[in-house]
Amino acid sequence: MENVTIINHPLMSHKVALLRDKNTNTKQFRELVEEIATLLTYEAFKDIPTEEIMVETPLEVTPQQVIVDNCVAIIPILRAGLGMVNGVHTLFPTAKVGHIGMYRDEETCQPQEYYCKLPLHIEEKICIVLDPMLATGGSAIAAVDLLKAKGVKHIKCMHIIAAPEGIEALHKAHPDVQIYCATQDRQLNEHSYILPGLGDAGDRLFGTK
Ligand code: PRP
Ligand code: URA
């Protein structure tokens, strides 16, 4: 599928396997989510705009490519997306962060927005939406809708575990958005949880269950 990348790399598979394990504790879980987010960022920003600068080495002056200043904004979907922010900041330490608060209604699984605070001039940035879980796709679709309504043109979505249903729904709703997933799982269960999945990402990150 165009604009959908599922990472195929032993380092990623290894970390995702540890993340799924129900015996992985909160500290390990948090660290793994950060590390996986850094690996995903490396892949997702292959096409980031660069500009030429002149660099003086000890031997000569050479033209070199550097990333255009301040062109990325990090947009975690609360709560679980917060766990990925430090991993992206490892590679883009000065990127501004916008927060979108969204929870799934337990009965309907429909996303409910409860908070939104975005950096100034968001419409000029490449926005990277973070959420470890892409289940039905409802939360990611609503977050992208919201960013587009603010005028954002260039959006990427980064997920750790994605259900086929979620990938299809997000791609169908927003075919221009580039989707990066650490892994694609088998299916959703009757409660729209991902199988085999890792359970509730927010609860495992923050120790709330
Ligand atoms: C989880 C997850 C995603 C959403 C994915 O959040 O972090 O935001 O569900 O499901 P979807 O693709 O079907 O929308 P949840 O609603 O549990 O909120 P939380 O992060 O605050 O726990
Ligand atoms: N949200 C989660 O945290 N896990 C799932 O499997 C689905 C939605």
PDB file of C-alpha atoms and ligand atoms in Angstrom, residues 80 104 131-136 161 188 191-203, ligand 2:
ATOM      1  CA  ALA A  80      -0.097   6.669  25.264  1.00  0.00           C
ATOM      2  CA  ARG A 104     -11.956   5.778  23.020  1.00  0.00           C
ATOM      3  CA  ASP A 131       0.318   6.806  19.128  1.00  0.00           C
ATOM      4  CA  PRO A 132       1.696   3.353  19.946  1.00  0.00           C
ATOM      5  CA  MET A 133      -1.599   1.631  19.026  1.00  0.00           C
ATOM      6  CA  LEU A 134      -3.486   1.887  15.732  1.00  0.00           C
ATOM      7  CA  ALA A 135      -6.572  -0.265  16.397  1.00  0.00           C
ATOM      8  CA  THR A 136      -9.747   0.802  14.558  1.00  0.00           C
ATOM      9  CA  ILE A 161       1.483  -1.943  16.778  1.00  0.00           C
ATOM     10  CA  LEU A 188      -8.955  -6.771  16.354  1.00  0.00           C
ATOM     11  CA  HIS A 191     -13.651  -5.077  22.003  1.00  0.00           C
ATOM     12  CA  SER A 192     -11.431  -3.575  19.282  1.00  0.00           C
ATOM     13  CA  TYR A 193      -8.237  -4.584  21.079  1.00  0.00           C
ATOM     14  CA  ILE A 194      -5.339  -5.635  18.879  1.00  0.00           C
ATOM     15  CA  LEU A 195      -4.385  -9.348  18.739  1.00  0.00           C
ATOM     16  CA  PRO A 196      -1.802 -10.474  19.696  1.00  0.00           C
ATOM     17  CA  GLY A 197      -1.079  -6.837  20.685  1.00  0.00           C
ATOM     18  CA  LEU A 198       0.269  -5.763  24.040  1.00  0.00           C
ATOM     19  CA  GLY A 199      -2.887  -4.888  25.978  1.00  0.00           C
ATOM     20  CA  ASP A 200      -3.710  -1.318  26.952  1.00  0.00           C
ATOM     21  CA  ALA A 201      -0.704   0.816  26.047  1.00  0.00           C
ATOM     22  CA  GLY A 202      -1.651   3.754  28.308  1.00  0.00           C
ATOM     23  CA  ASP A 203      -2.138   1.524  31.340  1.00  0.00           C
TER      24      ASP A 203
HETATM   25  N1  URA B   2      -5.715   0.669  22.583  1.00  0.00           N
HETATM   26  C1  URA B   2      -4.781  -0.024  23.255  1.00  0.00           C
HETATM   27  O1  URA B   2      -4.091   0.502  24.146  1.00  0.00           O
HETATM   28  N2  URA B   2      -4.597  -1.323  22.923  1.00  0.00           N
HETATM   29  C2  URA B   2      -5.308  -1.930  21.970  1.00  0.00           C
HETATM   30  O2  URA B   2      -5.092  -3.120  21.697  1.00  0.00           O
HETATM   31  C3  URA B   2      -6.280  -1.175  21.275  1.00  0.00           C
HETATM   32  C4  URA B   2      -6.472   0.136  21.600  1.00  0.00           C
END
